[in-house]
PDB file of C-alpha atoms in Angstrom:
ATOM      1  CA  MET W 146      -5.873   7.293 -24.323  1.00 56.00           C
ATOM      2  CA  ASN W 147      -2.658   6.644 -26.287  1.00 77.00           C
ATOM      3  CA  LEU W 148       0.304   7.443 -24.081  1.00 82.00           C
ATOM      4  CA  PRO W 149       3.976   7.411 -25.046  1.00 93.00           C
ATOM      5  CA  PHE W 150       5.732   4.181 -24.066  1.00 96.00           C
ATOM      6  CA  ILE W 151       8.891   4.499 -21.932  1.00 97.00           C
ATOM      7  CA  CYS W 152      10.756   1.261 -21.243  1.00 97.00           C
ATOM      8  CA  ASP W 153      13.849   0.216 -19.247  1.00 98.00           C
ATOM      9  CA  LYS W 154      14.781   3.697 -18.082  1.00 98.00           C
ATOM     10  CA  THR W 155      16.201   4.816 -14.732  1.00 98.00           C
ATOM     11  CA  PHE W 156      15.221   8.168 -13.229  1.00 97.00           C
ATOM     12  CA  LYS W 157      17.530   9.377 -10.423  1.00 98.00           C
ATOM     13  CA  LYS W 158      17.171  12.334  -8.063  1.00 97.00           C
ATOM     14  CA  GLN W 159      14.422  13.979 -10.090  1.00 96.00           C
ATOM     15  CA  THR W 160      11.834  16.345  -8.629  1.00 96.00           C
ATOM     16  CA  TYR W 161       8.301  16.094 -10.016  1.00 96.00           C
ATOM     17  CA  THR W 162       6.486  18.410  -7.624  1.00 91.00           C
ATOM     18  CA  ILE W 163       6.561  21.485  -9.891  1.00 86.00           C
ATOM     19  CA  ASN W 164       7.390  19.943 -13.264  1.00 90.00           C
ATOM     20  CA  PRO W 165       5.248  16.790 -13.347  1.00 93.00           C
ATOM     21  CA  LEU W 166       6.340  13.414 -14.590  1.00 96.00           C
ATOM     22  CA  PRO W 167       5.180  13.250 -18.232  1.00 95.00           C
ATOM     23  CA  LYS W 168       2.029  11.214 -18.780  1.00 96.00           C
ATOM     24  CA  ALA W 169       3.174   7.938 -20.312  1.00 97.00           C
ATOM     25  CA  GLU W 170       3.237   4.175 -19.915  1.00 97.00           C
ATOM     26  CA  TYR W 171       6.369   3.361 -17.908  1.00 98.00           C
ATOM     27  CA  ASN W 172       7.486  -0.252 -18.250  1.00 98.00           C
ATOM     28  CA  ASN W 173      10.361  -1.814 -16.275  1.00 98.00           C
ATOM     29  CA  CYS W 174      11.578   1.608 -15.112  1.00 98.00           C
ATOM     30  CA  GLN W 175      13.304   2.549 -11.873  1.00 98.00           C
ATOM     31  CA  PHE W 176      12.727   5.751  -9.924  1.00 98.00           C
ATOM     32  CA  ILE W 177      15.526   6.287  -7.396  1.00 98.00           C
ATOM     33  CA  ASP W 178      15.635   9.118  -4.813  1.00 98.00           C
ATOM     34  CA  CYS W 179      12.905  11.025  -6.661  1.00 98.00           C
ATOM     35  CA  GLU W 180      10.550  13.616  -5.147  1.00 98.00           C
ATOM     36  CA  PHE W 181       6.847  13.102  -5.945  1.00 97.00           C
ATOM     37  CA  SER W 182       5.242  14.672  -2.850  1.00 96.00           C
ATOM     38  CA  GLU W 183       1.867  16.144  -3.816  1.00 96.00           C
ATOM     39  CA  ALA W 184       2.708  15.413  -7.489  1.00 96.00           C
ATOM     40  CA  PHE W 185       0.026  14.581 -10.026  1.00 95.00           C
ATOM     41  CA  LEU W 186       0.521  11.002 -11.226  1.00 96.00           C
ATOM     42  CA  SER W 187      -3.037  10.680 -12.468  1.00 95.00           C
ATOM     43  CA  TYR W 188      -3.636   8.726 -15.683  1.00 95.00           C
ATOM     44  CA  ILE W 189      -0.037   7.431 -15.779  1.00 97.00           C
ATOM     45  CA  ALA W 190       0.642   3.682 -16.139  1.00 97.00           C
ATOM     46  CA  PHE W 191       3.466   1.928 -14.284  1.00 98.00           C
ATOM     47  CA  THR W 192       4.155  -1.717 -15.139  1.00 98.00           C
ATOM     48  CA  GLU W 193       6.926  -3.748 -13.486  1.00 98.00           C
ATOM     49  CA  CYS W 194       8.479  -0.549 -12.082  1.00 98.00           C
ATOM     50  CA  GLU W 195      10.439   0.077  -8.894  1.00 98.00           C
ATOM     51  CA  PHE W 196      10.354   3.151  -6.688  1.00 98.00           C
ATOM     52  CA  ILE W 197      13.409   3.231  -4.415  1.00 98.00           C
ATOM     53  CA  ASN W 198      13.855   5.825  -1.629  1.00 98.00           C
ATOM     54  CA  CYS W 199      11.253   8.127  -3.192  1.00 98.00           C
ATOM     55  CA  ASN W 200       8.878  10.531  -1.463  1.00 98.00           C
ATOM     56  CA  LEU W 201       5.354  10.093  -2.822  1.00 98.00           C
ATOM     57  CA  SER W 202       3.521  11.584   0.155  1.00 98.00           C
ATOM     58  CA  SER W 203       0.113  12.973  -0.811  1.00 97.00           C
ATOM     59  CA  ALA W 204       0.751  12.163  -4.492  1.00 97.00           C
ATOM     60  CA  LYS W 205      -2.414  12.267  -6.603  1.00 97.00           C
ATOM     61  CA  VAL W 206      -3.047   8.819  -8.094  1.00 97.00           C
ATOM     62  CA  LYS W 207      -6.519   9.092  -9.625  1.00 97.00           C
ATOM     63  CA  ASP W 208      -6.731   6.433 -12.363  1.00 96.00           C
ATOM     64  CA  THR W 209      -3.010   5.715 -12.064  1.00 97.00           C
ATOM     65  CA  SER W 210      -2.153   2.126 -13.065  1.00 97.00           C
ATOM     66  CA  PHE W 211       0.195   0.194 -10.798  1.00 98.00           C
ATOM     67  CA  ASN W 212       0.777  -3.246 -12.299  1.00 98.00           C
ATOM     68  CA  ASP W 213       3.461  -5.255 -10.493  1.00 98.00           C
ATOM     69  CA  VAL W 214       5.029  -2.178  -8.869  1.00 98.00           C
ATOM     70  CA  VAL W 215       7.501  -2.376  -5.981  1.00 98.00           C
ATOM     71  CA  PHE W 216       8.089   0.418  -3.451  1.00 98.00           C
ATOM     72  CA  LYS W 217      11.288   0.161  -1.370  1.00 98.00           C
ATOM     73  CA  GLY W 218      12.245   2.649   1.324  1.00 98.00           C
ATOM     74  CA  CYS W 219       9.575   5.079   0.138  1.00 98.00           C
ATOM     75  CA  LYS W 220       7.487   7.612   2.004  1.00 98.00           C
ATOM     76  CA  LEU W 221       3.845   7.280   0.885  1.00 98.00           C
ATOM     77  CA  GLN W 222       1.969   9.138   3.625  1.00 98.00           C
ATOM     78  CA  GLY W 223      -1.575  10.153   2.815  1.00 97.00           C
ATOM     79  CA  VAL W 224      -1.735   8.489  -0.615  1.00 98.00           C
ATOM     80  CA  LEU W 225      -5.335   7.719  -1.583  1.00 98.00           C
ATOM     81  CA  PHE W 226      -4.726   4.424  -3.393  1.00 98.00           C
ATOM     82  CA  GLN W 227      -8.456   3.737  -3.567  1.00 97.00           C
ATOM     83  CA  TYR W 228      -8.643   6.161  -6.517  1.00 97.00           C
ATOM     84  CA  CYS W 229      -6.003   4.396  -8.619  1.00 97.00           C
ATOM     85  CA  ASN W 230      -6.961   2.162 -11.531  1.00 97.00           C
ATOM     86  CA  PRO W 231      -7.944  -1.217 -10.024  1.00 96.00           C
ATOM     87  CA  PHE W 232      -7.336  -3.151 -13.264  1.00 95.00           C
ATOM     88  CA  LEU W 233      -4.325  -5.494 -12.856  1.00 95.00           C
ATOM     89  CA  LEU W 234      -3.409  -3.708  -9.621  1.00 97.00           C
ATOM     90  CA  ALA W 235      -0.408  -5.417  -7.985  1.00 97.00           C
ATOM     91  CA  LEU W 236       1.813  -3.702  -5.407  1.00 98.00           C
ATOM     92  CA  SER W 237       4.426  -4.575  -2.812  1.00 98.00           C
ATOM     93  CA  PHE W 238       5.993  -2.425  -0.109  1.00 98.00           C
ATOM     94  CA  GLU W 239       9.300  -2.831   1.724  1.00 98.00           C
ATOM     95  CA  ASN W 240      10.516  -0.477   4.479  1.00 98.00           C
ATOM     96  CA  CYS W 241       7.894   2.103   3.525  1.00 98.00           C
ATOM     97  CA  VAL W 242       5.968   4.694   5.526  1.00 98.00           C
ATOM     98  CA  LEU W 243       2.287   4.451   4.540  1.00 98.00           C
ATOM     99  CA  ASN W 244       0.746   6.293   7.482  1.00 98.00           C
ATOM    100  CA  LEU W 245      -2.678   7.848   6.792  1.00 98.00           C
ATOM    101  CA  SER W 246      -2.929   6.188   3.361  1.00 98.00           C
ATOM    102  CA  THR W 247      -6.138   4.552   2.150  1.00 98.00           C
ATOM    103  CA  PHE W 248      -6.703   1.334   0.223  1.00 98.00           C
ATOM    104  CA  ASN W 249     -10.502   1.194   0.523  1.00 97.00           C
ATOM    105  CA  ASP W 250     -12.438  -1.173  -1.752  1.00 97.00           C
ATOM    106  CA  LEU W 251      -9.353  -2.531  -3.552  1.00 97.00           C
ATOM    107  CA  LYS W 252      -8.431  -6.113  -4.387  1.00 97.00           C
ATOM    108  CA  LEU W 253      -4.911  -6.542  -2.995  1.00 97.00           C
ATOM    109  CA  LYS W 254      -4.652 -10.318  -2.772  1.00 97.00           C
ATOM    110  CA  LYS W 255      -1.155 -11.648  -2.023  1.00 97.00           C
ATOM    111  CA  THR W 256       0.248  -8.192  -1.271  1.00 98.00           C
ATOM    112  CA  LEU W 257       3.473  -7.984   0.722  1.00 98.00           C
ATOM    113  CA  PHE W 258       3.959  -5.268   3.335  1.00 98.00           C
ATOM    114  CA  ASN W 259       7.467  -5.820   4.705  1.00 98.00           C
ATOM    115  CA  SER W 260       8.732  -3.690   7.627  1.00 98.00           C
ATOM    116  CA  CYS W 261       6.259  -0.884   6.937  1.00 98.00           C
ATOM    117  CA  MET W 262       4.719   1.844   9.101  1.00 98.00           C
ATOM    118  CA  LEU W 263       0.959   1.670   8.546  1.00 98.00           C
ATOM    119  CA  LYS W 264      -0.328   3.938  11.304  1.00 98.00           C
ATOM    120  CA  GLN W 265      -3.935   5.022  10.740  1.00 97.00           C
ATOM    121  CA  THR W 266      -3.938   3.376   7.304  1.00 98.00           C
ATOM    122  CA  ASP W 267      -7.421   2.491   6.078  1.00 98.00           C
ATOM    123  CA  PHE W 268      -8.033  -0.959   4.566  1.00 98.00           C
ATOM    124  CA  SER W 269     -11.834  -0.840   4.859  1.00 97.00           C
ATOM    125  CA  ASN W 270     -13.632  -3.146   2.415  1.00 97.00           C
ATOM    126  CA  THR W 271     -10.258  -4.266   1.013  1.00 97.00           C
ATOM    127  CA  ASP W 272      -9.532  -7.811  -0.134  1.00 98.00           C
ATOM    128  CA  LEU W 273      -6.166  -8.605   1.487  1.00 98.00           C
ATOM    129  CA  SER W 274      -6.559 -12.375   1.389  1.00 98.00           C
ATOM    130  CA  TYR W 275      -3.276 -14.298   1.285  1.00 98.00           C
ATOM    131  CA  SER W 276      -1.334 -11.082   2.016  1.00 98.00           C
ATOM    132  CA  THR W 277       1.616 -10.787   4.380  1.00 98.00           C
ATOM    133  CA  PHE W 278       2.273  -8.063   6.933  1.00 98.00           C
ATOM    134  CA  LEU W 279       5.873  -8.801   7.915  1.00 98.00           C
ATOM    135  CA  LYS W 280       7.220  -6.761  10.868  1.00 97.00           C
ATOM    136  CA  CYS W 281       4.736  -3.919  10.296  1.00 98.00           C
ATOM    137  CA  ASN W 282       3.382  -1.340  12.736  1.00 97.00           C
ATOM    138  CA  LEU W 283      -0.410  -1.330  12.326  1.00 96.00           C
ATOM    139  CA  GLU W 284      -1.249   1.173  15.062  1.00 96.00           C
ATOM    140  CA  HIS W 285      -4.823   2.415  14.556  1.00 95.00           C
ATOM    141  CA  ALA W 286      -5.018   0.812  11.091  1.00 96.00           C
ATOM    142  CA  SER W 287      -8.612   0.111  10.075  1.00 96.00           C
ATOM    143  CA  PHE W 288      -9.694  -3.235   8.609  1.00 96.00           C
ATOM    144  CA  TYR W 289     -13.463  -2.718   8.736  1.00 96.00           C
ATOM    145  CA  ASN W 290     -15.224  -5.261   6.511  1.00 97.00           C
ATOM    146  CA  ALA W 291     -11.878  -6.399   5.036  1.00 97.00           C
ATOM    147  CA  ASN W 292     -11.193  -9.866   3.688  1.00 98.00           C
ATOM    148  CA  LEU W 293      -8.186 -11.014   5.735  1.00 96.00           C
ATOM    149  CA  SER W 294      -8.525 -14.724   5.080  1.00 97.00           C
ATOM    150  CA  TYR W 295      -5.160 -16.499   5.045  1.00 97.00           C
ATOM    151  CA  THR W 296      -3.397 -13.187   5.782  1.00 97.00           C
ATOM    152  CA  ASP W 297      -0.241 -13.419   7.897  1.00 97.00           C
ATOM    153  CA  PHE W 298       0.096 -10.946  10.791  1.00 96.00           C
ATOM    154  CA  THR W 299       2.380 -13.118  12.954  1.00 95.00           C
ATOM    155  CA  THR W 300       5.334 -10.708  13.083  1.00 96.00           C
ATOM    156  CA  SER W 301       3.425  -7.417  13.101  1.00 95.00           C
ATOM    157  CA  GLN W 302       2.504  -5.260  16.069  1.00 94.00           C
ATOM    158  CA  ASN W 303      -0.256  -2.943  17.319  1.00 94.00           C
ATOM    159  CA  ILE W 304      -3.041  -4.802  15.531  1.00 92.00           C
ATOM    160  CA  THR W 305      -6.528  -3.873  16.666  1.00 88.00           C
ATOM    161  CA  LEU W 306      -9.522  -5.040  14.701  1.00 87.00           C
ATOM    162  CA  ASN W 307     -12.983  -6.296  15.415  1.00 85.00           C
ATOM    163  CA  PRO W 308     -13.314  -9.943  14.319  1.00 86.00           C
ATOM    164  CA  GLU W 309     -17.042  -9.455  13.862  1.00 88.00           C
ATOM    165  CA  PHE W 310     -16.471  -6.982  11.044  1.00 90.00           C
ATOM    166  CA  SER W 311     -13.725  -8.721   9.041  1.00 92.00           C
ATOM    167  CA  ASN W 312     -13.231 -12.102   7.406  1.00 93.00           C
ATOM    168  CA  LEU W 313     -10.423 -13.708   9.429  1.00 92.00           C
ATOM    169  CA  LYS W 314     -10.718 -17.276   8.149  1.00 95.00           C
ATOM    170  CA  SER W 315      -7.302 -18.937   8.599  1.00 94.00           C
ATOM    171  CA  ALA W 316      -5.597 -15.579   9.239  1.00 91.00           C
ATOM    172  CA  ARG W 317      -2.374 -15.990  11.202  1.00 93.00           C
ATOM    173  CA  PHE W 318      -1.543 -14.108  14.412  1.00 90.00           C
ATOM    174  CA  SER W 319       1.129 -14.557  17.052  1.00 89.00           C
ATOM    175  CA  SER W 320       0.093 -15.167  20.647  1.00 81.00           C
ATOM    176  CA  GLU W 321       1.291 -11.618  21.450  1.00 80.00           C
ATOM    177  CA  ASN W 322      -0.642  -9.771  18.745  1.00 75.00           C
ATOM    178  CA  VAL W 323      -3.869 -11.777  19.004  1.00 71.00           C
ATOM    179  CA  LEU W 324      -4.895  -9.652  22.003  1.00 70.00           C
ATOM    180  CA  GLY W 325      -5.663  -6.832  19.560  1.00 66.00           C
ATOM    181  CA  LEU W 326      -8.633  -8.904  18.376  1.00 71.00           C
ATOM    182  CA  LEU W 327     -10.143  -8.709  21.841  1.00 65.00           C
ATOM    183  CA  LYS W 328      -9.645  -4.987  22.437  1.00 65.00           C
ATOM    184  CA  CYS W 329     -13.082  -4.145  20.989  1.00 58.00           C
ATOM    185  CA  TYR W 330     -14.683  -6.164  23.788  1.00 58.00           C
ATOM    186  CA  LYS W 331     -13.071  -3.997  26.512  1.00 65.00           C
ATOM    187  CA  LEU W 332     -11.980  -7.090  28.430  1.00 56.00           C
ATOM    188  CA  ILE W 333      -9.527  -6.961  31.309  1.00 61.00           C
ATOM    189  CA  ILE W 334      -6.774  -9.439  30.488  1.00 62.00           C
ATOM    190  CA  GLU W 335      -4.198 -10.082  33.189  1.00 65.00           C
TER     191      GLU W 335
END
């Protein structure tokens, strides 16, 4: 599909819930204080773009391309990332709310989640190797069958996962958050 090419443009305080963002290839663009909640972003390509203080909750991202895209201060609740285009997928999140979002079956190696709320976020079957969860709240996040090798959880909280159902080779935990690895065994730790 040949899409128009939009490069080096800044979009501020736009609302795309009723009038959708035009289908295009957006390269090195910034979206600042924009409203995308429940918007259709399907079949749009974003390369080296930044979303700053945007609301993308429940946005539709089927076959959306996110190549080297940064989200800062964004609300992304309930986004089904597993349906986006996996080719060249590269994301990072800073101070974002990603509660109830899903990343199932994606390759997200070396992904940074910095100071994010990830309550009930689903990372089942996701390759998160070499990723960093810096000061994140992972309450009820699911990592079933995830590759977490070399992933850093040392500063995050509320981690509960079953080590029998995830690859934890050389994953890093603090002494405080490592107890979440034992919760599945229903041990009494005093």
